[in-house]
Tab-separated table of C-alpha atoms in Angstrom:
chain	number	residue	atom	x	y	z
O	89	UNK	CA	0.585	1.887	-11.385
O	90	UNK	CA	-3.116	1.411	-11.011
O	91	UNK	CA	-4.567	3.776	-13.975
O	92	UNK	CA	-3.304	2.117	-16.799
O	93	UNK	CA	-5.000	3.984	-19.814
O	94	UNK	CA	-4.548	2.307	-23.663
O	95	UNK	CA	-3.136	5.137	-26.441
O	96	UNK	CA	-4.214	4.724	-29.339
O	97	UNK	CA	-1.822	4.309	-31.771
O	98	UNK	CA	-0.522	7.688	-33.007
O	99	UNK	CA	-0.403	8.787	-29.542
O	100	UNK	CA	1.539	5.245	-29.115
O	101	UNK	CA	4.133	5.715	-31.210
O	102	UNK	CA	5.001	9.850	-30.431
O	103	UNK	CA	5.597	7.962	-26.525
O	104	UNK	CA	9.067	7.252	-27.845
O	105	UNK	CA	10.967	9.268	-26.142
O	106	UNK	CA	14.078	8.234	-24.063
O	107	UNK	CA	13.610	8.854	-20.146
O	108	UNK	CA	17.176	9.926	-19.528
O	109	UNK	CA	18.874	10.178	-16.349
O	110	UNK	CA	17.821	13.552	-15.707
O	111	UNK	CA	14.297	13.427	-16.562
O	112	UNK	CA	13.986	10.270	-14.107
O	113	UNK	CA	15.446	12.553	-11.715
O	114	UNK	CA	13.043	15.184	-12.541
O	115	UNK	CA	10.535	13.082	-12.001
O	116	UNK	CA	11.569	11.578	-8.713
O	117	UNK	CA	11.826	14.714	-7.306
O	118	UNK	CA	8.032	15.564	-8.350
O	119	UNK	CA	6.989	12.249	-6.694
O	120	UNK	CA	8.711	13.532	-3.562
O	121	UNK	CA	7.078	16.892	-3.315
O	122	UNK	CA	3.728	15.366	-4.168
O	123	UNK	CA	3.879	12.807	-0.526
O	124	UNK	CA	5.556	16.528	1.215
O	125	UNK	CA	2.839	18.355	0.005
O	126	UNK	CA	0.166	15.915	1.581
O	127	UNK	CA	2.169	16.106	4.904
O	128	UNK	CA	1.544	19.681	4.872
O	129	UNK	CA	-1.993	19.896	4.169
O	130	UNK	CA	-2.173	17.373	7.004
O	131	UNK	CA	0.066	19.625	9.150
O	132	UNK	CA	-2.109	22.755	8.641
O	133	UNK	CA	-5.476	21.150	8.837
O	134	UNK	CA	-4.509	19.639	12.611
O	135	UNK	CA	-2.528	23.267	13.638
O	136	UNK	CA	-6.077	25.152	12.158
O	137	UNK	CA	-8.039	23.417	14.577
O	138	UNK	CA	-6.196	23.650	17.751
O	139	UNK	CA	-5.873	27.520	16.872
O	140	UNK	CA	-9.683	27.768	16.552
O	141	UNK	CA	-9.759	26.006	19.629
O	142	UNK	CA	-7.419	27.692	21.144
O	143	UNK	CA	-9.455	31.428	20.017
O	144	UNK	CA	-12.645	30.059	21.736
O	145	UNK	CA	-11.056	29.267	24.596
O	146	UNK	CA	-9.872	33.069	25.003
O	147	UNK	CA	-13.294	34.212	24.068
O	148	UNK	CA	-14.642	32.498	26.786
O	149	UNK	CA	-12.130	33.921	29.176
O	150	UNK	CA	-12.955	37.338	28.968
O	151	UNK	CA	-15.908	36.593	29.994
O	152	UNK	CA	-14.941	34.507	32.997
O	153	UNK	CA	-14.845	35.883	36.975
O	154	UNK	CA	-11.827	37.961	37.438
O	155	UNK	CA	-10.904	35.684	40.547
O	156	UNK	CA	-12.585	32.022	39.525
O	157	UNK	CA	-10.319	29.273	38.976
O	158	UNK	CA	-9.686	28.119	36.003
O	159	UNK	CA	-8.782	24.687	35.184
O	160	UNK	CA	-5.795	25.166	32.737
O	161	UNK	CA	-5.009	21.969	30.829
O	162	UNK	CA	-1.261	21.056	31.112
O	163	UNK	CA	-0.287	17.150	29.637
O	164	UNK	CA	-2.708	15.568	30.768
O	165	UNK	CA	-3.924	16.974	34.249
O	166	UNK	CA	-5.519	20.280	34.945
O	167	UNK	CA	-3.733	22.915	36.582
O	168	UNK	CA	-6.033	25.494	38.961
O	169	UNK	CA	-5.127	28.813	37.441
O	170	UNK	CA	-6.576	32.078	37.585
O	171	UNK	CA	-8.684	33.256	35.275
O	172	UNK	CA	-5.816	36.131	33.973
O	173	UNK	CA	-3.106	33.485	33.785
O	174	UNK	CA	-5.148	31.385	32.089
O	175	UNK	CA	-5.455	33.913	29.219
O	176	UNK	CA	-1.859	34.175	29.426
O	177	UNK	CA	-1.403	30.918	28.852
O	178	UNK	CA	-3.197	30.988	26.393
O	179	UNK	CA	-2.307	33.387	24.262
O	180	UNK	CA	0.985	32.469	24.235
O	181	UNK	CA	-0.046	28.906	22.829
O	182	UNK	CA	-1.781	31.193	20.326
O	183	UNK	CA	1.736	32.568	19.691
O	184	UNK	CA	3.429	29.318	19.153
O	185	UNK	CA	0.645	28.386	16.923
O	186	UNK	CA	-0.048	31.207	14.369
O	187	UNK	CA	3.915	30.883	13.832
O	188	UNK	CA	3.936	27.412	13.098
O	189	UNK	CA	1.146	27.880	10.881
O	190	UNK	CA	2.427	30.554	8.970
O	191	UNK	CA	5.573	28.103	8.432
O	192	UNK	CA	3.409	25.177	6.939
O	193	UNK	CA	1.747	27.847	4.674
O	194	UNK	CA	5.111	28.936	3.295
O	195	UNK	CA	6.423	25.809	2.959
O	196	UNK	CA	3.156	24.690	1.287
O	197	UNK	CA	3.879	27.679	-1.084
O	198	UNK	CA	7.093	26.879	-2.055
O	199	UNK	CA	6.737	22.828	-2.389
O	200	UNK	CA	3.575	23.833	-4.897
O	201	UNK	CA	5.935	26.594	-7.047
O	202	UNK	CA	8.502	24.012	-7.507
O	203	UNK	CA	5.724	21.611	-8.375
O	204	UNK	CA	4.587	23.651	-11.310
O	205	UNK	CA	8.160	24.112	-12.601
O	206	UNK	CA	8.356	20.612	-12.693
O	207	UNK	CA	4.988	19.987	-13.974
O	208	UNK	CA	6.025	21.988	-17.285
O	209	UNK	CA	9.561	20.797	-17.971
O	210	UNK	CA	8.216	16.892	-17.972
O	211	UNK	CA	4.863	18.074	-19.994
O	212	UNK	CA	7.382	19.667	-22.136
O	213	UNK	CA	9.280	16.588	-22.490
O	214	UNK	CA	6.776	13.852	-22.421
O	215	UNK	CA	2.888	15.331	-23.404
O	216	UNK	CA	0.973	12.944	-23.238
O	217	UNK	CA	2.902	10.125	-22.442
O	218	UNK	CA	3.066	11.686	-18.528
O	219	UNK	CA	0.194	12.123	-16.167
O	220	UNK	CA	0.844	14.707	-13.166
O	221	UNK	CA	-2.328	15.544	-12.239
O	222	UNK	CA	-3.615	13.717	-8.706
O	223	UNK	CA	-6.325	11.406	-9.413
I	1096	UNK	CA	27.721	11.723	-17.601
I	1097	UNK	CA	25.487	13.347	-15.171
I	1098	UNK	CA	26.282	12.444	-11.035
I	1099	UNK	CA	26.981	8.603	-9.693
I	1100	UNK	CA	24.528	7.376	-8.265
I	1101	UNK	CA	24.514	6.338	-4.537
I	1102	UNK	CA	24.560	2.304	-4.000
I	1103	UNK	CA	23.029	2.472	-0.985
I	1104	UNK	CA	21.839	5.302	1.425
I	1105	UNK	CA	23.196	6.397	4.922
I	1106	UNK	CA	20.979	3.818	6.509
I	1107	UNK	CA	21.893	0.865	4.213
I	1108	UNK	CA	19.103	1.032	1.745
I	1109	UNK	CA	19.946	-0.056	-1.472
I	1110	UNK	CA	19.038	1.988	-4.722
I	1111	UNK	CA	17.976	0.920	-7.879
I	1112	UNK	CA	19.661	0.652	-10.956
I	1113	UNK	CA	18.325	3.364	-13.372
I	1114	UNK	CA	17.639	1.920	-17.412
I	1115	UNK	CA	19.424	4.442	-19.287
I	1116	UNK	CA	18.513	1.874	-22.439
I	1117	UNK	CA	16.308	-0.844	-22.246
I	1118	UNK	CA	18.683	-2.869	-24.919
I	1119	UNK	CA	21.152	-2.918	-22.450
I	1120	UNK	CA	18.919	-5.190	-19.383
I	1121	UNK	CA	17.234	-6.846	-21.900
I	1122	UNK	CA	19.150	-9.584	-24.252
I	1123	UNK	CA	18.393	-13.061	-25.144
I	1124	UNK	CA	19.138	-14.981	-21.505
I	1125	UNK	CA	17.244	-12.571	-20.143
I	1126	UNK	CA	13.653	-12.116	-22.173
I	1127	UNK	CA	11.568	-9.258	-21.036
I	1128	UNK	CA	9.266	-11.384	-18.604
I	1129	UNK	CA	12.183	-12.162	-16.166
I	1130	UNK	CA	13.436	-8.297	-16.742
I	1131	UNK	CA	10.227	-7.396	-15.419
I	1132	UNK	CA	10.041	-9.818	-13.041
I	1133	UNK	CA	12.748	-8.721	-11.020
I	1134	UNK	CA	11.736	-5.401	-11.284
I	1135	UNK	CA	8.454	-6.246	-9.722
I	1136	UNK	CA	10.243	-8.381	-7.182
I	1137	UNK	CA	12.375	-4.893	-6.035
I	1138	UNK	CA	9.307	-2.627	-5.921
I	1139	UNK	CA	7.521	-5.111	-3.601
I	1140	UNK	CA	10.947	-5.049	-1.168
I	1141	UNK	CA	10.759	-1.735	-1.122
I	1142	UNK	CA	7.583	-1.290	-0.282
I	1143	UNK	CA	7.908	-3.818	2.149
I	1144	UNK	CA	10.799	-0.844	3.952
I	1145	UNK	CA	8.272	1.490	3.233
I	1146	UNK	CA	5.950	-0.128	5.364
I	1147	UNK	CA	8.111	-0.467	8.400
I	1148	UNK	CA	9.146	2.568	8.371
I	1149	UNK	CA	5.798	4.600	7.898
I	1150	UNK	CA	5.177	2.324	10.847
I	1151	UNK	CA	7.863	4.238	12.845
I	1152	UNK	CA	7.591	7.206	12.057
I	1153	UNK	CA	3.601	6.634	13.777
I	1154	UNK	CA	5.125	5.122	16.781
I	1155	UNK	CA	7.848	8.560	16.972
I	1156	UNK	CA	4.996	11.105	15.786
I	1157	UNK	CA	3.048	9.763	19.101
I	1158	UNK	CA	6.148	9.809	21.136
I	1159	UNK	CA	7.076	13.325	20.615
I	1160	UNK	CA	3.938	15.210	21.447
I	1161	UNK	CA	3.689	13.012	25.140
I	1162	UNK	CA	7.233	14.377	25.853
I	1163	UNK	CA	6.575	17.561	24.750
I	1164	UNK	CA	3.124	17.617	27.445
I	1165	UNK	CA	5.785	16.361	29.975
I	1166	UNK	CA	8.041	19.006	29.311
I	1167	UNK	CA	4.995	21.404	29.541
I	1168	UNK	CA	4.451	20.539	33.140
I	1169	UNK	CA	7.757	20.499	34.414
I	1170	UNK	CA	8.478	23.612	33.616
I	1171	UNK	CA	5.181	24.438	35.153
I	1172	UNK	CA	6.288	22.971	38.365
I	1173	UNK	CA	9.372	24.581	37.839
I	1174	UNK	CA	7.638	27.774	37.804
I	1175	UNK	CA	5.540	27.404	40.821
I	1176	UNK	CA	8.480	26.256	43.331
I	1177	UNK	CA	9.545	29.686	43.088
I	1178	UNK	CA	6.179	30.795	44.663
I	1179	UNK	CA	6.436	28.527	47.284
I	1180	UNK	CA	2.604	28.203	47.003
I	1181	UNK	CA	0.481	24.840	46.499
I	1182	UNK	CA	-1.038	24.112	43.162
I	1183	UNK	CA	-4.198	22.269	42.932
I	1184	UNK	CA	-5.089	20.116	40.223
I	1185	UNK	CA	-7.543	17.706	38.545
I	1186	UNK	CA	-5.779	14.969	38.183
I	1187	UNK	CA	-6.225	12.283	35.687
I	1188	UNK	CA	-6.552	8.641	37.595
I	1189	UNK	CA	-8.560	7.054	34.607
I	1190	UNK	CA	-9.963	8.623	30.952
I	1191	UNK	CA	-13.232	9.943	32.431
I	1192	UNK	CA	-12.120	10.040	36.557
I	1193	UNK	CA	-9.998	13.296	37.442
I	1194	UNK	CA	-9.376	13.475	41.270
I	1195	UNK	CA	-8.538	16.619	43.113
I	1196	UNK	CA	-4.976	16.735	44.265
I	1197	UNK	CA	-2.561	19.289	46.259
I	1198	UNK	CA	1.079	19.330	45.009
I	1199	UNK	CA	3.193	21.482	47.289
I	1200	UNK	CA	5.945	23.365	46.067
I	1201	UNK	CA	8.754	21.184	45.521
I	1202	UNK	CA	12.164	20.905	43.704
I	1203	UNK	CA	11.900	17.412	42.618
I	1204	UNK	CA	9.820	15.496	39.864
I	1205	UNK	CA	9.517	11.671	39.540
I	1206	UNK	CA	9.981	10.696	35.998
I	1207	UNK	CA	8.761	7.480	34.622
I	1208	UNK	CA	11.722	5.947	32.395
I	1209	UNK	CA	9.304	3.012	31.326
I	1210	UNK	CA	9.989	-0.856	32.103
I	1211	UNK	CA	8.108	-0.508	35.439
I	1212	UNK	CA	10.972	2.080	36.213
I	1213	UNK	CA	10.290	5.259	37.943
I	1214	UNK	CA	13.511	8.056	39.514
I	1215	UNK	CA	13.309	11.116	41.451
I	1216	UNK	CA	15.173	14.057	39.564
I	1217	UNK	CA	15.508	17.359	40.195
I	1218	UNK	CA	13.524	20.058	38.205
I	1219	UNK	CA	16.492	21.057	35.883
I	1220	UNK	CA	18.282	17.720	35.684
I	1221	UNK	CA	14.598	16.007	34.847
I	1222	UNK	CA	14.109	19.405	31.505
I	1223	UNK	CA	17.294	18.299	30.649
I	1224	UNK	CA	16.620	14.747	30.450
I	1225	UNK	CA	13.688	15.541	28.718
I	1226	UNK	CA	14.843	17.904	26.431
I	1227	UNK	CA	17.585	15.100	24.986
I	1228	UNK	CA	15.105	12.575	25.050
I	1229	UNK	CA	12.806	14.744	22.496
I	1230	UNK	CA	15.971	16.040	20.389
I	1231	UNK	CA	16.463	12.839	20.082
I	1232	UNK	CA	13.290	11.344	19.251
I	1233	UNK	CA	13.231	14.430	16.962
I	1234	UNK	CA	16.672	13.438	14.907
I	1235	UNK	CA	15.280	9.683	14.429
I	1236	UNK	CA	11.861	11.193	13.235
I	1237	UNK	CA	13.818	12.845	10.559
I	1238	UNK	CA	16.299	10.178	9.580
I	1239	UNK	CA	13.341	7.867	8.975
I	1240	UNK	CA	11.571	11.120	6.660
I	1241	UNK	CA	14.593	11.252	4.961
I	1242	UNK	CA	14.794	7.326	4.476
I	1243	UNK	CA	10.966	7.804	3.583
I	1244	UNK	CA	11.768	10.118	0.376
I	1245	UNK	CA	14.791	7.825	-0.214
I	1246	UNK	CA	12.430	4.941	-0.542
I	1247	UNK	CA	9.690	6.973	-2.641
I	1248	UNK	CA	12.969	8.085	-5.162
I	1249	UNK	CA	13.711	4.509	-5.586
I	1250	UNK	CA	10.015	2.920	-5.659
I	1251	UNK	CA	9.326	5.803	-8.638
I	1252	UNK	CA	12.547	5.210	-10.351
I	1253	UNK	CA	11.490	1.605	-10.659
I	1254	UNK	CA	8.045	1.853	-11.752
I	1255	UNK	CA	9.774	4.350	-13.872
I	1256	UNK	CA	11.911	1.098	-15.540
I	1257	UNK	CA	9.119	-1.151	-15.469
I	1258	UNK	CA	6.797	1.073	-17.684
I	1259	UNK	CA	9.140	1.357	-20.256
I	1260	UNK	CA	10.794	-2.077	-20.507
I	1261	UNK	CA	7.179	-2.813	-20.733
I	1262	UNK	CA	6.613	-0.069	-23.764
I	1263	UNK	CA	9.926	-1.597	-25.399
I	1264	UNK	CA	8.550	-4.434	-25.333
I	1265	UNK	CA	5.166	-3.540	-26.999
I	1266	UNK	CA	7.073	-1.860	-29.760
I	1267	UNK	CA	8.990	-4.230	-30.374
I	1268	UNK	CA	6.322	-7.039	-31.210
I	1269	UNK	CA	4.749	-4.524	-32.999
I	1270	UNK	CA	7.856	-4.022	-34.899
I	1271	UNK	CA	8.093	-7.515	-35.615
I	1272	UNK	CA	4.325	-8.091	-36.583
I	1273	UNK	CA	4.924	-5.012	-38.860
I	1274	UNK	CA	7.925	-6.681	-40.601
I	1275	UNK	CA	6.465	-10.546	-40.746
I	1276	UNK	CA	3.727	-8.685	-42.407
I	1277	UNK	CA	5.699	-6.824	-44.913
I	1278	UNK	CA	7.935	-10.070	-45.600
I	1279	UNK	CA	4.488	-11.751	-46.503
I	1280	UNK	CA	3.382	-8.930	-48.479
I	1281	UNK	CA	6.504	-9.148	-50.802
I	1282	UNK	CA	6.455	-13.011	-51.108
């Protein structure tokens, strides 16, 4: 509770509205998808990366020696591959990847649709005596 | 009357009572300050939970990614048995000091349990000790997300309460200084 702003005092006394059951409820929920929508951006950001990582790394394999070895990272020792396996390897982390990322978007989608809904109900309820907006 | 509420979650978490009317928690044994007070007292327990368990969930969010790399090779080694061929590697002895090693095609993987504990399994019997382990480490990470959004319900509901008992409040003195004044204005 950290921005504490002072109505004046029209605005003071139209803030006296009842929070029923409900609305608390409403409001609970938007609290929730607010921390799961964080999560996500923090999801998609890390999975971005590796993927760009992951799309030098097969750039620079084309270009490697047919039969040079190729140290393949696997936990956390390296694995002498060859160079063709190594792109196989590859893209199929690439695979994995772009699916999970395409997951995070949609979720990220959906948790920001329901947001809105929710966003206009309580603004429809309380005006100005609700802020939804992230600092 | 819209659903009960829970008392406490699957986990044992207790939720917080919801003010449908602020004239109901707040009377004359119990003044507003001490109404407040306990709500303030609440929302710093359950913080406190929140805390420990944001805590876990780091410790199982670390967890699950190392079994997940062990996994990896396994079935790498699982791979290569069938090829009866060596497979070199750079192996890590120390963060910057890889050493080159020869691991011969082989149907058995040590796995290190932890508390100085280390057994020789097979290849499938090790992925399926693996596999539970990270199913399970997977079910706790989501009990404690759940518990996490249980906790965020109840730590909004209450700051929720405390807003308005605190508004009530304010009207009501200003209510009162509003009628002391008119009772002066008439005398």
């Amino acid at each position: 509770m950290s921005n504490i702003k002072m109505l004046d005092k029209k605005e003071e006394t139209d803030g006296d509205i009842e929070v029923s059951w409900v609305d608390q409820q409403r409001i609970n929920e938007f609290s929730k998808y607010n921390a799961k929508i964080d999560d996500l951006e923090d999801q998609y950001e890390k999975l971005k990366q590796e993927k760009e990582y992951l799309d030098d790394v097969s750039m620079e394999l084309e270009l490697a020696d047919e039969d040079e070895l190729v140290r393949y990272k696997v936990g956390d020792a390296f694995v002498h591959v060859t160079a063709p396996e190594a792109i196989e390897k590859v893209e199929k982390e690439s695979e994995k990847l772009g699916l999970a990322l395409e997951e995070v978007t949609q979720q990220v989608t959906t948790v920001q649709g329901k947001m809105e809904a929710l966003k206009k109900e309580l603004y429809a309820k309380f005006g100005n005596a609700i802020n939804l907006e992230k600092e | 009357m819209s659903t009960q509420k829970l008392i406490s979650n699957p986990r044992g978490i207790p939720s917080s009572p919801f003010v449908e009317r602020v004239e109901d928690y707040v009377s004359e044994a119990e003044p507003v300050e001490i109404v407040l007070k306990k709500f303030q007292e609440a929302i710093s327990k359950y913080k406190f939970m929140e805390v420990n368990l944001l805590q876990r969930r780091k410790v199982l969010e670390e967890k699950i990614p190392e079994i997940e790399k062990t996994i990896a090779m396994v079935d790498l080694l699982t791979e290569k048995k069938d090829t009866h061929e060596p497979l070199y590697t750079d192996f890590e002895l120390n963060d910057t000091l890889y050493a080159k090693a020869k691991i011969e095609a082989t149907g058995t993987v040590y796995l290190w349990l932890g508390a100085n504990v280390m057994l020789e399994y097979t290849c499938e019997e090790a992925k399926d000790l693996l596999t539970s382990k990270l199913e399970t480490a997977k079910t706790s990470l989501k009990n404690t997300l759940e518990d996490l959004e249980f906790l965020r319900d109840q730590i909004t509901t209450m700051e929720v309460n405390t807003a308005r008992v605190y508004n009530w409040d304010v009207k009501q003195r200003r209510l009162l200084r509003e009628q002391s004044a008119a009772v002066e204005a008439s005398a």
